[in-house]
Amino acid sequence: RAAGITRLDADVLAINHDMTEVLDHLGLTVRSRRAYDVREVTLVVPPAGTTAAAERFADAVLDRATTAEVAGLRPVLRPRSVAVIGAGHRPTSVGRLILRRIVECGFTGCVEVVARNSAAVAGIPARCSVDDLPDGIDLAVICVPAPAVVDVARRCGERGVRALLVISSGIDEPDELLRVAARYGMRVVGPNCLGLSNTEPDVRLQATFGPIADPGCVGLATQSGGVAIALIDTLNRLGLGLSTSVSLGDGIDVGAADLAAWWLADERTRAAVLYLESMPDPRTLARHLRRLAARVPVIAIRPAGSAAAERAAAAHTAARAAPRAHREALLRQSGVIVLDDLDDVPGLLALHIWQPAVAGRRVAILSNAAGLGVLAADACADAGLDVPTLSEATQEVLTACLPAGAVVTNPVDATATVAPQAFADAVDALLAAPEVDAVLALGVATAEGDPLAGCEPRTVGEGKPLVLVRPSTGVVVTRHRLGGRDVPVFTEAADAARALATAARRTRWLRTHHHRVLDAPPEVQEEPVRDAVRTALATRPEGGWLPAAAALAIGRAAGLPLCPTSIVQSAQQVEEVRRELGVPVVVKPDVDGLTGCGGVHLNLDGRPAIRAAVRDLRDRFGTDLTGIVVQPMLAPGLELLVGAVRDPEFGPVLTVGLGGASADLVDDRAYCTVPPETAELDHLLDDLRCAPRLLARPDSAEVVAAVRDTAARVAWLADRFAEIAEIEVAPLVVGPGGAAAVDLRIRVTPVSGIATNADPVRAFRP
């Protein structure tokens, strides 16, 4: 496709069934006919841009890549033999610590040691050199000084080692290390990493100098050793444990996409946690994470976004940090839960693993202290949850089981004298209430007793989640056995509310996500857009901002709701346009395609004002003024921004936010990668900070419809035409008369071949 090839013809012997099967499962459209003993096959390459055919091809490639990645990780995570190279003569050396950990934790495979100055280490006879290792070692743990790593890797390849875990840091030639690994077909974890663990009973591998991971159900991949240590300790304390834990370090080869494929095939993994400071191939990662998130919760911890934090991340991961907004948009669309705070991770994991899914945002609050219930209601509102008034039927059940004086609306005040069994009956009643999606119960010990101690509800875990809050200082979440099920106990109502809200968002994603990409919007025309782009690049091969006339031609072909616009050359022509429109006009310059770059004159309604405005434009811009843009003066309305920019790593990214003067004062934008799905377009405005007020406007339905339609057309342009590097509708004015795109800016760049986000997995390992 990059070379312009749209069809591949193949002649295959009719008896070559294996080759026929390969061609049939490529994911391409296949046409064939039998000619005697030969099958004549035609493979149709999908066109550029996102189409159903391109998506089928990408999914087929991903299927094969997933199978290959799982197979490639078996020597890493299920090795039959491990060699520790550089165990050293010091008892405190990293290599010796890792070796001791492997042996003491009962690794089920064979262990070899390479230590130049020792006859035996940890009771294992040592070999003097890598050259002395037996053939076919699955995993080599390299703990030698940085200058020796590449040579050791080369020797490992010559001995048939299948995978490398490079603990060493400070390697000057990571690319050379990767070339050596590729030459010998070895996977590489690291360098500059903490190690890895697999707690499977048949493996029991703890090749790390971090904490020992207890057996459990959480998969962990992190580029920070400190984050790994903190999470492993916390998950061990909660009893969640880990299925696999991999410290990615610089991540020159094995990355989060590989581990997502592994966890998808691993029934032991019921949740996954990521901490990524760089995303070298984000589109491929997103495809893998999307499949994983459809099966288990996937949590990503948001790296700090300050300039200092990005410099620090680059210093210890040796990789370019992805633009924060683009990275989060990609993860969110893939069904990944993005969290700011490391402390929020264990509570959310406990909720997902121990309790049923949160079906919606309606929460019932039960407490034995009225003040705590009020604070919890505020916390739920802040988290975007609803605290609905309970139905009469539910209130009757609560009144029957709670002491006199109890408040049974919502929040429910069970009073300080409530007995544990009455509290448990109230929990059962709320879990059974059809108007409730989750129950948040708060309890404090009083002179009458502790309602959570001895509380034994009968229906915990049967359909709706229950979370407890016991206000105190200390750890964020603990484990409590209630009604025969594990229940997360938070120390702050705000933490519990955030966990419930986040779980509800995941449920909504599971209900609405699908693989069908957005169809082309109605009434779009490809050829006028292609002609405008070709003409612009023929005039200016290096690309740049389009003149206003060319941008308008593209906007009309895409069906954007353009404000009526004329481009003229004189004050007399401006007057003629004003007379035709019959309303005051706006005059602004067309300077190198950047309309509205200063010198905008509003509400012009007479000859003197128009002539003065045109004179000002000529004085201000001189020969740079290529035209005068004339538009009717619109009635005031809500001003928004809709645009897209082509990121070199992420492909096109759609952005929606406040427009006009407010855009300069308040940076409030939401992002999603292109192509968006139907559900993503429906919820574009939800992620804005101003969304609660924006969506509470009387005309909110019109605003949502206008943004959705404009965003769909902008996304179509960005997706279908690789030459469009940037497009911006700013402002999009939504008023009583509908929506109008006042300014449209488009920047084009030349492209070599066709590179769009619809391309499948870019890095293929044989």
Tab-separated table of C-alpha atoms in Angstrom, residues 594-751:
chain	number	residue	atom	x	y	z
A	594	LEU	CA	-4.766	32.171	8.624
A	595	THR	CA	-8.119	33.921	8.755
A	596	GLY	CA	-8.805	35.884	11.885
A	597	CYS	CA	-5.138	36.489	12.792
A	598	GLY	CA	-5.853	39.969	14.167
A	599	GLY	CA	-7.628	42.853	12.442
A	600	VAL	CA	-11.144	41.424	12.762
A	601	HIS	CA	-13.792	44.130	12.346
A	602	LEU	CA	-17.271	43.383	13.677
A	603	ASN	CA	-20.787	44.630	13.014
A	604	LEU	CA	-20.032	46.763	9.946
A	605	ASP	CA	-23.235	48.273	8.594
A	606	GLY	CA	-22.302	51.301	6.482
A	607	ARG	CA	-19.946	52.433	3.739
A	608	PRO	CA	-17.681	54.580	5.978
A	609	ALA	CA	-17.187	51.754	8.489
A	610	ILE	CA	-16.489	49.208	5.736
A	611	ARG	CA	-13.995	51.441	3.939
A	612	ALA	CA	-12.208	52.218	7.215
A	613	ALA	CA	-11.978	48.497	8.027
A	614	VAL	CA	-10.562	47.595	4.595
A	615	ARG	CA	-8.067	50.472	4.834
A	616	ASP	CA	-6.937	49.159	8.237
A	617	LEU	CA	-6.386	45.663	6.825
A	618	ARG	CA	-4.288	46.979	3.931
A	619	ASP	CA	-2.215	49.168	6.257
A	620	ARG	CA	-1.693	46.342	8.741
A	621	PHE	CA	-0.860	43.456	6.395
A	622	GLY	CA	0.352	45.112	3.195
A	623	THR	CA	1.250	42.686	0.431
A	624	ASP	CA	0.635	39.690	2.736
A	625	LEU	CA	-3.088	40.380	2.447
A	626	THR	CA	-4.332	37.939	-0.209
A	627	GLY	CA	-8.030	38.576	0.292
A	628	ILE	CA	-10.754	40.035	2.466
A	629	VAL	CA	-13.073	37.548	4.159
A	630	VAL	CA	-16.666	38.743	4.563
A	631	GLN	CA	-19.274	36.991	6.725
A	632	PRO	CA	-22.650	37.965	8.211
A	633	MET	CA	-22.640	39.122	11.801
A	634	LEU	CA	-24.074	36.135	13.681
A	635	ALA	CA	-26.325	36.317	16.706
A	636	PRO	CA	-24.516	35.501	19.958
A	637	GLY	CA	-24.256	31.798	20.735
A	638	LEU	CA	-22.153	29.187	22.458
A	639	GLU	CA	-18.662	29.146	20.949
A	640	LEU	CA	-16.896	25.793	20.723
A	641	LEU	CA	-13.801	24.366	19.064
A	642	VAL	CA	-13.624	21.168	17.008
A	643	GLY	CA	-10.364	20.110	15.408
A	644	ALA	CA	-7.915	17.341	14.649
A	645	VAL	CA	-4.147	17.118	14.489
A	646	ARG	CA	-2.016	14.289	13.110
A	647	ASP	CA	0.380	13.096	15.800
A	648	PRO	CA	3.478	11.296	14.419
A	649	GLU	CA	2.950	8.397	16.857
A	650	PHE	CA	-0.795	8.355	17.495
A	651	GLY	CA	-2.101	9.309	14.062
A	652	PRO	CA	-4.987	11.792	13.907
A	653	VAL	CA	-6.376	12.947	17.253
A	654	LEU	CA	-9.748	14.696	17.515
A	655	THR	CA	-10.207	17.530	20.008
A	656	VAL	CA	-13.341	19.294	21.253
A	657	GLY	CA	-13.503	22.163	23.703
A	658	LEU	CA	-14.533	25.701	24.407
A	659	GLY	CA	-13.928	28.122	21.532
A	660	GLY	CA	-13.654	31.839	20.958
A	661	ALA	CA	-12.249	34.097	23.655
A	662	SER	CA	-12.982	31.528	26.372
A	663	ALA	CA	-10.569	29.069	24.741
A	664	ASP	CA	-7.692	31.414	25.533
A	665	LEU	CA	-8.792	31.852	29.150
A	666	VAL	CA	-9.774	28.275	30.028
A	667	ASP	CA	-7.934	25.280	28.603
A	668	ASP	CA	-10.851	22.853	28.691
A	669	ARG	CA	-10.614	20.216	25.968
A	670	ALA	CA	-11.449	16.584	25.421
A	671	TYR	CA	-9.607	14.276	23.042
A	672	CYS	CA	-10.175	11.020	21.222
A	673	THR	CA	-8.247	9.221	18.536
A	674	VAL	CA	-9.525	8.944	14.986
A	675	PRO	CA	-11.631	7.176	13.866
A	676	PRO	CA	-14.031	7.590	16.775
A	677	GLU	CA	-16.815	5.138	17.367
A	678	THR	CA	-20.442	6.141	17.493
A	679	ALA	CA	-20.539	5.946	21.296
A	680	GLU	CA	-17.397	8.043	21.568
A	681	LEU	CA	-18.942	10.791	19.469
A	682	ASP	CA	-22.060	10.687	21.637
A	683	HIS	CA	-19.995	11.335	24.757
A	684	LEU	CA	-17.372	13.769	23.425
A	685	LEU	CA	-18.513	16.623	25.652
A	686	ASP	CA	-18.759	14.473	28.803
A	687	ASP	CA	-15.033	14.724	29.501
A	688	LEU	CA	-14.936	18.524	29.570
A	689	ARG	CA	-14.637	20.108	32.994
A	690	CYS	CA	-17.522	22.396	32.046
A	691	ALA	CA	-19.698	19.429	30.998
A	692	PRO	CA	-22.119	19.536	33.974
A	693	ARG	CA	-23.107	23.133	33.195
A	694	LEU	CA	-22.820	22.765	29.434
A	695	LEU	CA	-25.132	19.767	29.348
A	696	ALA	CA	-27.578	21.443	31.727
A	697	ARG	CA	-28.312	24.238	29.210
A	698	PRO	CA	-31.814	24.346	27.721
A	699	ASP	CA	-30.298	23.878	24.255
A	700	SER	CA	-27.963	21.044	25.277
A	701	ALA	CA	-29.519	18.611	22.769
A	702	GLU	CA	-28.789	21.036	19.911
A	703	VAL	CA	-25.236	21.579	21.185
A	704	VAL	CA	-24.530	17.838	21.408
A	705	ALA	CA	-25.970	17.223	17.939
A	706	ALA	CA	-23.949	20.063	16.378
A	707	VAL	CA	-20.698	18.967	17.989
A	708	ARG	CA	-21.305	15.343	17.087
A	709	ASP	CA	-21.946	16.060	13.423
A	710	THR	CA	-19.059	18.508	13.063
A	711	ALA	CA	-16.667	16.187	14.896
A	712	ALA	CA	-17.682	13.269	12.653
A	713	ARG	CA	-16.880	15.306	9.528
A	714	VAL	CA	-13.596	16.653	10.872
A	715	ALA	CA	-12.619	13.102	11.874
A	716	TRP	CA	-13.499	11.829	8.385
A	717	LEU	CA	-11.199	14.425	6.786
A	718	ALA	CA	-8.337	13.645	9.180
A	719	ASP	CA	-8.731	9.897	8.753
A	720	ARG	CA	-9.284	9.667	5.014
A	721	PHE	CA	-6.648	12.168	3.837
A	722	ALA	CA	-3.164	11.579	5.181
A	723	GLU	CA	-2.019	14.926	3.753
A	724	ILE	CA	-4.255	16.851	6.171
A	725	ALA	CA	-1.970	17.437	9.150
A	726	GLU	CA	-4.210	19.819	11.043
A	727	ILE	CA	-7.771	21.039	10.806
A	728	GLU	CA	-9.614	23.367	13.133
A	729	VAL	CA	-13.132	24.753	13.277
A	730	ALA	CA	-12.857	27.641	15.720
A	731	PRO	CA	-15.249	28.849	16.695
A	732	LEU	CA	-18.229	26.641	15.990
A	733	VAL	CA	-21.089	28.915	17.049
A	734	VAL	CA	-24.230	27.148	18.237
A	735	GLY	CA	-27.218	29.460	18.534
A	736	PRO	CA	-30.947	29.632	17.944
A	737	GLY	CA	-30.440	29.381	14.184
A	738	GLY	CA	-28.322	26.238	14.387
A	739	ALA	CA	-24.562	25.727	14.162
A	740	ALA	CA	-22.127	27.724	12.054
A	741	ALA	CA	-18.406	27.113	11.518
A	742	VAL	CA	-17.075	30.673	11.525
A	743	ASP	CA	-13.382	29.988	10.901
A	744	LEU	CA	-11.935	26.891	9.198
A	745	ARG	CA	-8.172	26.386	9.113
A	746	ILE	CA	-6.483	23.459	7.362
A	747	ARG	CA	-2.782	22.659	7.138
A	748	VAL	CA	-1.483	20.104	4.650
A	749	THR	CA	1.850	18.332	4.422
A	750	PRO	CA	3.333	16.044	1.768
A	751	VAL	CA	3.363	12.354	2.581
